[in-house]
Short mmCIF file of C-alpha atoms and ligand atoms in Angstrom, two decimals:
data_model
loop_
_atom_site.label_atom_id
_atom_site.label_comp_id
_atom_site.label_asym_id
_atom_site.label_seq_id
_atom_site.Cartn_x
_atom_site.Cartn_y
_atom_site.Cartn_z
CA MET A 1 0.00 0.00 0.00
CA ASP A 2 1.37 3.49 -0.87
CA ASP A 3 1.11 6.77 1.12
CA THR A 4 -2.34 7.48 -0.37
CA GLY A 5 -3.71 4.14 0.88
CA THR A 6 -3.77 2.65 -2.65
CA ASP A 7 -2.80 -1.02 -3.04
CA SER A 8 -0.13 -1.45 -5.68
CA TYR A 9 0.29 -4.39 -8.08
CA ASP A 10 2.41 -5.44 -11.01
CA VAL A 11 -0.81 -6.37 -12.81
CA VAL A 12 -4.47 -5.63 -12.16
CA VAL A 13 -6.88 -7.88 -14.03
CA ALA A 14 -10.39 -6.53 -14.65
CA GLY A 15 -12.69 -9.56 -14.91
CA GLY A 16 -12.29 -12.88 -13.12
CA GLY A 17 -13.81 -15.39 -15.53
CA ILE A 18 -11.61 -18.16 -16.93
CA ALA A 19 -9.47 -15.70 -18.97
CA GLY A 20 -8.81 -13.31 -16.08
CA LEU A 21 -8.12 -16.10 -13.60
CA THR A 22 -5.80 -17.96 -15.98
CA THR A 23 -3.85 -14.72 -16.46
CA ALA A 24 -3.62 -14.35 -12.69
CA LEU A 25 -2.61 -17.98 -12.16
CA VAL A 26 0.29 -17.72 -14.62
CA LEU A 27 1.51 -14.38 -13.28
CA GLY A 28 0.98 -15.40 -9.65
CA ARG A 29 3.13 -18.48 -10.21
CA GLY A 30 5.66 -16.11 -11.79
CA ARG A 31 5.90 -14.31 -8.41
CA ARG A 32 4.17 -11.19 -9.71
CA ARG A 33 1.89 -9.14 -7.48
CA VAL A 34 -1.53 -9.57 -9.09
CA ALA A 35 -5.07 -8.48 -8.21
CA VAL A 36 -8.19 -9.73 -10.00
CA VAL A 37 -11.27 -7.54 -9.69
CA ASP A 38 -14.38 -9.50 -10.60
CA ALA A 39 -18.04 -8.57 -10.78
CA GLY A 40 -19.01 -12.26 -10.63
CA SER A 41 -21.11 -12.82 -13.79
CA PRO A 42 -19.27 -15.14 -16.17
CA ARG A 43 -20.90 -15.49 -19.59
CA ASN A 44 -21.84 -19.15 -19.17
CA SER A 45 -23.38 -18.78 -15.71
CA ALA A 46 -26.86 -19.66 -17.08
CA ALA A 47 -25.61 -23.10 -18.15
CA GLY A 48 -25.67 -26.04 -15.80
CA HIS A 49 -22.38 -27.54 -16.95
CA VAL A 50 -19.16 -26.70 -18.77
CA HIS A 51 -18.42 -29.04 -21.66
CA GLY A 52 -15.25 -29.47 -23.68
CA TYR A 53 -12.83 -28.38 -20.96
CA PRO A 54 -10.42 -31.30 -20.61
CA GLY A 55 -10.23 -32.79 -17.13
CA ARG A 56 -13.29 -30.87 -15.95
CA GLU A 57 -15.95 -32.23 -18.32
CA GLY A 58 -19.47 -31.46 -17.09
CA MET A 59 -18.42 -29.35 -14.11
CA PRO A 60 -20.87 -26.57 -13.15
CA PRO A 61 -19.42 -23.22 -14.36
CA ARG A 62 -19.41 -21.70 -10.87
CA ASP A 63 -17.51 -24.70 -9.47
CA LEU A 64 -14.87 -24.38 -12.18
CA ILE A 65 -14.42 -20.68 -11.43
CA ALA A 66 -14.33 -21.35 -7.67
CA GLU A 67 -11.62 -23.97 -8.23
CA VAL A 68 -9.42 -21.66 -10.32
CA ARG A 69 -9.96 -18.81 -7.83
CA ARG A 70 -8.72 -21.13 -5.08
CA GLU A 71 -5.70 -22.12 -7.18
CA ALA A 72 -4.82 -18.49 -8.02
CA ALA A 73 -5.22 -17.41 -4.39
CA GLY A 74 -2.78 -20.19 -3.46
CA TYR A 75 -0.11 -18.32 -5.44
CA GLY A 76 -0.77 -15.04 -3.66
CA VAL A 77 -3.22 -13.54 -6.16
CA GLN A 78 -5.48 -10.97 -4.51
CA LEU A 79 -9.14 -11.64 -5.37
CA VAL A 80 -11.30 -8.54 -5.14
CA ARG A 81 -15.09 -8.67 -5.51
CA GLY A 82 -16.23 -5.54 -7.35
CA THR A 83 -16.55 -3.75 -10.66
CA VAL A 84 -13.82 -1.68 -12.27
CA ALA A 85 -15.51 1.59 -13.22
CA SER A 86 -12.60 3.46 -14.80
CA ALA A 87 -8.87 3.32 -15.36
CA GLN A 88 -6.08 5.80 -15.94
CA VAL A 89 -2.85 4.83 -17.63
CA PRO A 90 -0.35 7.72 -17.66
CA ASP A 91 2.56 7.74 -20.12
CA ALA A 92 4.90 6.86 -17.26
CA GLY A 93 4.50 5.70 -13.65
CA PRO A 94 1.74 3.63 -12.09
CA GLY A 95 -1.71 3.45 -13.61
CA GLU A 96 -4.81 3.26 -11.46
CA VAL A 97 -8.22 1.59 -11.60
CA ARG A 98 -11.17 2.91 -9.65
CA LEU A 99 -13.86 0.50 -8.52
CA GLU A 100 -17.54 1.40 -8.44
CA ASP A 101 -17.40 1.52 -4.64
CA GLY A 102 -14.52 4.02 -4.75
CA ARG A 103 -11.63 1.65 -3.97
CA ARG A 104 -8.48 2.25 -6.02
CA LEU A 105 -5.73 -0.12 -7.10
CA ALA A 106 -2.46 0.92 -8.72
CA PHE A 107 -0.76 -1.15 -11.41
CA ARG A 108 2.14 -1.36 -13.82
CA HIS A 109 -0.02 -3.16 -16.43
CA LEU A 110 -3.76 -3.66 -16.78
CA VAL A 111 -5.51 -6.70 -18.29
CA LEU A 112 -9.06 -6.46 -19.61
CA ALA A 113 -10.76 -9.86 -19.28
CA THR A 114 -14.26 -8.49 -18.94
CA GLY A 115 -15.95 -10.94 -21.33
CA LEU A 116 -19.10 -9.94 -23.22
CA ARG A 117 -22.87 -9.88 -22.89
CA ASP A 118 -24.93 -12.12 -25.18
CA VAL A 119 -27.81 -10.32 -26.89
CA ILE A 120 -30.40 -13.08 -26.94
CA PRO A 121 -33.32 -13.26 -29.41
CA ASP A 122 -36.29 -11.06 -28.59
CA LEU A 123 -38.80 -13.86 -27.93
CA ALA A 124 -41.25 -14.27 -25.07
CA GLY A 125 -39.70 -16.71 -22.60
CA ALA A 126 -36.17 -16.43 -24.03
CA ALA A 127 -34.49 -15.08 -20.89
CA GLU A 128 -35.77 -17.98 -18.75
CA ARG A 129 -34.69 -20.61 -21.26
CA TRP A 130 -31.23 -19.15 -22.09
CA GLY A 131 -28.43 -21.67 -21.51
CA ARG A 132 -30.98 -24.40 -20.74
CA ASP A 133 -32.78 -25.19 -24.01
CA LEU A 134 -32.26 -21.90 -25.86
CA LEU A 135 -28.65 -22.49 -26.84
CA GLN A 136 -25.89 -20.76 -28.74
CA CYS A 137 -23.31 -23.45 -29.41
CA PRO A 138 -23.55 -27.02 -30.70
CA TYR A 139 -20.08 -27.73 -29.27
CA CYS A 140 -21.16 -26.65 -25.77
CA HIS A 141 -24.57 -28.38 -25.80
CA GLY A 142 -24.62 -30.78 -28.76
CA TRP A 143 -24.13 -34.10 -27.01
CA GLU A 144 -26.82 -33.31 -24.45
CA THR A 145 -29.39 -32.50 -27.17
CA ALA A 146 -28.52 -35.37 -29.53
CA ASP A 147 -31.33 -37.44 -31.05
CA ARG A 148 -34.00 -35.01 -29.86
CA PRO A 149 -36.26 -32.75 -31.97
CA LEU A 150 -34.20 -29.59 -32.49
CA ALA A 151 -34.77 -26.20 -34.11
CA VAL A 152 -32.38 -23.52 -35.34
CA LEU A 153 -33.46 -19.88 -35.45
CA GLY A 154 -32.40 -18.63 -38.89
CA THR A 155 -31.47 -15.00 -38.36
CA ALA A 156 -28.33 -14.74 -40.51
CA GLU A 157 -26.44 -16.53 -43.29
CA SER A 158 -24.33 -18.21 -40.60
CA SER A 159 -27.52 -19.83 -39.21
CA ILE A 160 -27.50 -22.10 -42.27
CA GLN A 161 -24.09 -23.46 -41.27
CA GLN A 162 -25.36 -23.81 -37.71
CA ALA A 163 -28.40 -25.80 -38.96
CA LEU A 164 -26.10 -28.09 -41.00
CA LEU A 165 -23.93 -28.63 -37.92
CA VAL A 166 -26.95 -29.35 -35.73
CA SER A 167 -28.14 -31.89 -38.34
CA THR A 168 -25.16 -34.05 -37.32
CA LEU A 169 -26.71 -34.34 -33.85
CA SER A 170 -30.27 -35.37 -34.67
CA ASP A 171 -32.45 -36.60 -37.54
CA ASP A 172 -35.17 -34.16 -36.50
CA VAL A 173 -33.94 -30.62 -37.19
CA THR A 174 -35.98 -27.62 -38.39
CA LEU A 175 -34.50 -24.34 -39.57
CA ILE A 176 -36.96 -21.54 -38.77
CA VAL A 177 -36.13 -18.89 -41.36
CA GLN A 178 -36.71 -15.39 -40.01
CA PRO A 179 -37.87 -12.46 -42.17
CA GLY A 180 -34.89 -10.89 -43.92
CA LEU A 181 -33.05 -14.18 -44.46
CA GLU A 182 -33.63 -16.20 -47.61
CA PRO A 183 -31.41 -19.23 -48.13
CA ASP A 184 -30.33 -19.52 -51.79
CA ALA A 185 -30.89 -22.65 -53.90
CA GLU A 186 -27.48 -24.08 -53.02
CA ALA A 187 -28.12 -23.64 -49.29
CA LEU A 188 -31.59 -25.20 -49.58
CA ASP A 189 -30.05 -28.14 -51.40
CA LYS A 190 -27.49 -28.68 -48.64
CA LEU A 191 -30.18 -28.43 -45.96
CA GLN A 192 -32.32 -30.94 -47.82
CA VAL A 193 -29.58 -33.55 -48.23
CA MET A 194 -28.78 -33.23 -44.53
CA GLY A 195 -32.44 -33.79 -43.67
CA VAL A 196 -33.13 -30.31 -42.29
CA ASP A 197 -36.77 -29.15 -42.60
CA VAL A 198 -37.18 -25.50 -43.51
CA VAL A 199 -40.05 -23.44 -42.10
CA ARG A 200 -40.52 -19.72 -42.80
CA GLY A 201 -42.13 -17.39 -40.25
CA ALA A 202 -41.22 -14.87 -37.56
CA ALA A 203 -40.74 -16.52 -34.18
CA ARG A 204 -42.70 -14.95 -31.32
CA ALA A 205 -42.28 -17.09 -28.21
CA LEU A 206 -40.80 -20.18 -26.64
CA LYS A 207 -43.40 -22.57 -25.26
CA ALA A 208 -42.23 -24.47 -22.19
CA PRO A 209 -45.28 -25.75 -20.31
CA ASN A 210 -43.42 -27.87 -17.72
CA ASP A 211 -40.26 -25.80 -17.54
CA ALA A 212 -38.92 -27.67 -20.57
CA LEU A 213 -39.02 -26.39 -24.15
CA ALA A 214 -41.82 -27.94 -26.22
CA ALA A 215 -42.09 -25.63 -29.26
CA VAL A 216 -41.16 -22.36 -30.91
CA VAL A 217 -44.36 -20.38 -31.50
CA LEU A 218 -44.54 -18.29 -34.70
CA GLU A 219 -46.35 -14.96 -35.14
CA ASP A 220 -49.13 -16.66 -37.15
CA GLY A 221 -49.75 -19.17 -34.36
CA ARG A 222 -48.00 -22.15 -35.95
CA GLU A 223 -45.75 -24.13 -33.62
CA VAL A 224 -42.47 -25.85 -34.41
CA PRO A 225 -42.14 -28.70 -31.89
CA CYS A 226 -38.61 -28.99 -30.48
CA GLU A 227 -36.84 -29.73 -27.22
CA ALA A 228 -33.98 -27.31 -27.83
CA VAL A 229 -33.46 -24.36 -30.14
CA PHE A 230 -30.08 -23.09 -31.29
CA CYS A 231 -29.55 -19.44 -32.20
CA GLU A 232 -26.77 -16.98 -32.90
CA PRO A 233 -26.92 -14.31 -30.21
CA GLY A 234 -25.43 -10.88 -30.74
CA ALA A 235 -22.29 -10.06 -28.75
CA ASP A 236 -21.93 -6.85 -26.76
CA ALA A 237 -18.43 -6.33 -25.36
CA SER A 238 -18.81 -2.59 -24.86
CA SER A 239 -18.16 -0.96 -21.50
CA ALA A 240 -17.51 2.49 -20.12
CA LEU A 241 -14.11 1.19 -18.99
CA VAL A 242 -12.96 0.21 -22.49
CA GLU A 243 -14.39 3.43 -23.95
CA ASP A 244 -12.62 5.45 -21.26
CA LEU A 245 -9.30 3.85 -22.04
CA GLY A 246 -9.76 4.49 -25.76
CA CYS A 247 -8.75 0.98 -26.86
CA ALA A 248 -9.14 0.36 -30.60
CA LEU A 249 -12.00 -2.05 -31.28
CA ASN A 250 -12.64 -4.80 -33.81
CA GLU A 251 -15.62 -4.53 -36.18
CA ASP A 252 -17.75 -6.64 -33.81
CA GLY A 253 -17.02 -4.27 -30.90
CA THR A 254 -14.52 -6.53 -29.11
CA ILE A 255 -11.10 -5.17 -28.14
CA ASP A 256 -8.48 -5.21 -30.87
CA THR A 257 -5.19 -6.82 -29.79
CA ASN A 258 -1.96 -7.81 -31.49
CA SER A 259 -0.92 -11.47 -31.58
CA LEU A 260 0.54 -11.15 -28.04
CA GLY A 261 -2.66 -9.76 -26.53
CA ALA A 262 -1.54 -6.12 -26.28
CA THR A 263 -4.22 -3.51 -27.05
CA SER A 264 -3.68 -0.22 -28.86
CA VAL A 265 -3.20 1.49 -25.45
CA SER A 266 0.24 1.11 -23.94
CA ARG A 267 0.32 -1.18 -20.84
CA VAL A 268 -3.24 -2.40 -21.44
CA TRP A 269 -3.83 -6.01 -22.50
CA ALA A 270 -6.96 -8.02 -23.31
CA ALA A 271 -7.87 -11.72 -23.27
CA GLY A 272 -10.82 -14.07 -23.62
CA ASN A 273 -14.23 -13.07 -24.98
CA ALA A 274 -13.44 -9.38 -24.42
CA ALA A 275 -11.14 -9.74 -27.43
CA ASP A 276 -12.91 -12.51 -29.37
CA PRO A 277 -16.51 -13.72 -28.96
CA ALA A 278 -15.67 -17.13 -30.45
CA ARG A 279 -13.34 -18.19 -27.64
CA GLN A 280 -14.63 -21.16 -25.68
CA VAL A 281 -13.56 -21.83 -22.09
CA VAL A 282 -10.46 -23.80 -23.08
CA THR A 283 -9.41 -21.35 -25.80
CA ALA A 284 -10.11 -18.31 -23.58
CA ALA A 285 -7.84 -19.92 -20.98
CA GLY A 286 -5.19 -20.76 -23.61
CA ASP A 287 -5.34 -17.26 -25.03
CA ALA A 288 -4.94 -15.77 -21.55
CA TYR A 289 -2.01 -18.07 -20.77
CA ARG A 290 -0.18 -16.95 -23.93
CA MET A 291 -0.93 -13.29 -23.20
CA ALA A 292 0.28 -13.63 -19.59
CA VAL A 293 3.62 -15.06 -20.76
CA SER A 294 4.08 -12.11 -23.16
CA LEU A 295 3.11 -9.65 -20.45
CA ASN A 296 5.55 -11.21 -17.99
CA ALA A 297 8.32 -10.85 -20.58
CA ILE A 298 7.55 -7.11 -20.78
CA LEU A 299 7.56 -6.84 -16.97
CA LEU A 300 10.97 -8.52 -16.95
CA GLN A 301 12.28 -6.08 -19.59
CA GLU A 302 11.11 -3.22 -17.38
CA ASP A 303 12.74 -4.78 -14.28
CA VAL A 304 16.06 -5.16 -16.08
CA ALA A 305 15.94 -1.62 -17.51
CA GLU A 306 15.17 -0.19 -14.06
CA ARG A 307 18.12 -1.99 -12.47
CA LEU A 308 20.47 -0.99 -15.28
CA ALA A 309 19.46 2.66 -14.78
CA ALA A 310 19.90 2.55 -10.98
CA PRO A 311 23.25 3.53 -9.36
CA ARG A 312 25.32 0.41 -8.87
CA GLN A 313 28.13 -0.63 -6.49
CA PRO A 314 31.35 -1.26 -8.40
CA ALA A 315 31.83 -4.99 -8.94
CA ALA A 316 34.06 -6.64 -6.32
CA PRO A 317 37.64 -7.17 -7.62
C1 FAD B 401 -25.08 -20.32 -22.20
C2 FAD B 401 -23.63 -20.52 -22.51
C3 FAD B 401 -23.04 -21.76 -22.31
C4 FAD B 401 -21.72 -21.95 -22.61
N1 FAD B 401 -21.18 -23.20 -22.44
C5 FAD B 401 -19.88 -23.40 -22.74
C6 FAD B 401 -19.32 -24.72 -22.62
O1 FAD B 401 -20.00 -25.69 -22.22
N2 FAD B 401 -18.02 -24.88 -22.96
C7 FAD B 401 -17.26 -23.85 -23.41
O2 FAD B 401 -16.07 -24.07 -23.69
N3 FAD B 401 -17.75 -22.60 -23.53
C8 FAD B 401 -19.04 -22.35 -23.20
N4 FAD B 401 -19.56 -21.09 -23.33
C9 FAD B 401 -18.65 -19.98 -23.69
C10 FAD B 401 -17.97 -19.46 -22.39
O3 FAD B 401 -18.96 -18.87 -21.59
C11 FAD B 401 -16.86 -18.44 -22.70
O4 FAD B 401 -15.90 -19.06 -23.54
C12 FAD B 401 -16.14 -17.98 -21.43
O5 FAD B 401 -17.06 -17.54 -20.47
C13 FAD B 401 -15.14 -16.85 -21.76
O6 FAD B 401 -14.46 -16.51 -20.57
P1 FAD B 401 -14.00 -15.01 -20.27
O7 FAD B 401 -13.18 -15.09 -19.04
O8 FAD B 401 -13.44 -14.38 -21.47
O9 FAD B 401 -15.35 -14.19 -19.97
P2 FAD B 401 -16.49 -14.40 -18.79
O10 FAD B 401 -16.54 -15.82 -18.45
O11 FAD B 401 -17.67 -13.74 -19.31
O12 FAD B 401 -15.85 -13.61 -17.58
C14 FAD B 401 -15.80 -12.20 -17.53
C15 FAD B 401 -15.89 -11.77 -16.08
O13 FAD B 401 -15.61 -10.36 -15.99
C16 FAD B 401 -16.53 -9.76 -15.11
N5 FAD B 401 -16.58 -8.34 -15.45
C17 FAD B 401 -17.12 -7.73 -16.54
N6 FAD B 401 -16.90 -6.40 -16.50
C18 FAD B 401 -16.21 -6.16 -15.36
C19 FAD B 401 -15.67 -4.99 -14.75
N7 FAD B 401 -15.77 -3.78 -15.31
N8 FAD B 401 -15.01 -5.11 -13.56
C20 FAD B 401 -14.88 -6.33 -12.97
N9 FAD B 401 -15.36 -7.47 -13.50
C21 FAD B 401 -16.01 -7.39 -14.69
C22 FAD B 401 -17.83 -10.53 -15.36
O14 FAD B 401 -18.73 -10.35 -14.28
C23 FAD B 401 -17.29 -11.95 -15.48
O15 FAD B 401 -17.19 -12.58 -14.22
C24 FAD B 401 -20.91 -20.87 -23.08
C25 FAD B 401 -21.50 -19.62 -23.28
C26 FAD B 401 -22.85 -19.44 -23.01
C27 FAD B 401 -23.46 -18.10 -23.26
#
């Protein structure tokens, strides 16, 4: 703690999902002083289980996070519950984050691992079903939905690929084509050979009489029976924090980084879904690991430069 009462760290990580915690684990094991500030809402918290994470297959998301928090804390990482509201990164000297409750933490480098918010389809009942039987990813939920009647909400060209992928899970798949999308003849041909039924009509609601999805209800009252529906949610990675810092963004609104994970703002890094909505748990962790190694190399460069610049005792004869 410095004279102003501010705790001081080599690295402050904003966001303690898998990307932020992996960053902290690597740097904590590297004997760096690290704090992770986390608001506690990882993207997959609506899902009952994490799939495709080797060694932890089927673990509830909160248990996985709790486990990695425990591991990081074991290497001296400071875990702070809260929300980073703003950050200042001067050209030289320590930067500072301010939390919503007014606490301040000083840092040499800042990592943004704040994830993203899924923008789910505007259907009655969607919020309650999200992550349960309204699903975004056949890799995350495919096995569990196999051989059941499935639907795919066709909102974009990429929904056609999603429907083809889902057709490898079940013989009963319906693509519900939404207004504005019209699959071309080639796409219709592919859907047909893969056994995907095509229905056109705006979806209005999800019908789940016994807290389990039974059908997608269309505006005209027709129902498409299904036990799970896949969709392509929008991704919103925006935050006042990122705006404040002035980080360059990708076209989809995520934070632009170079191949090492550095953003356009000096001493600010980004990992996980904050930088790429397609990263799954294992790839968000892998991405964060790689970024943490690059960041530690920069910290080492700074350490060496500082010692070289400091007055030194003449070497003993
Ligand atoms: C329903 C659903 C199910 C999924 N299932 C799987 C699956 O089975 N397998 C799989 O591999 N992937 C799955 N995913 C994808 C998975 O959720 C992401 O890959 C993963 O969460 C990315 O981790 P992250 O650390 O980048 O972001 P997150 O996990 O979203 O973590 C970001 C953290 O930062 C916090 N935060 C945000 N802003 C701030 C701030 N300003 N200050 C402090 N903290 C902040 C958030 O509260 C959150 O805790 C699923 C996604 C969804 C939507």
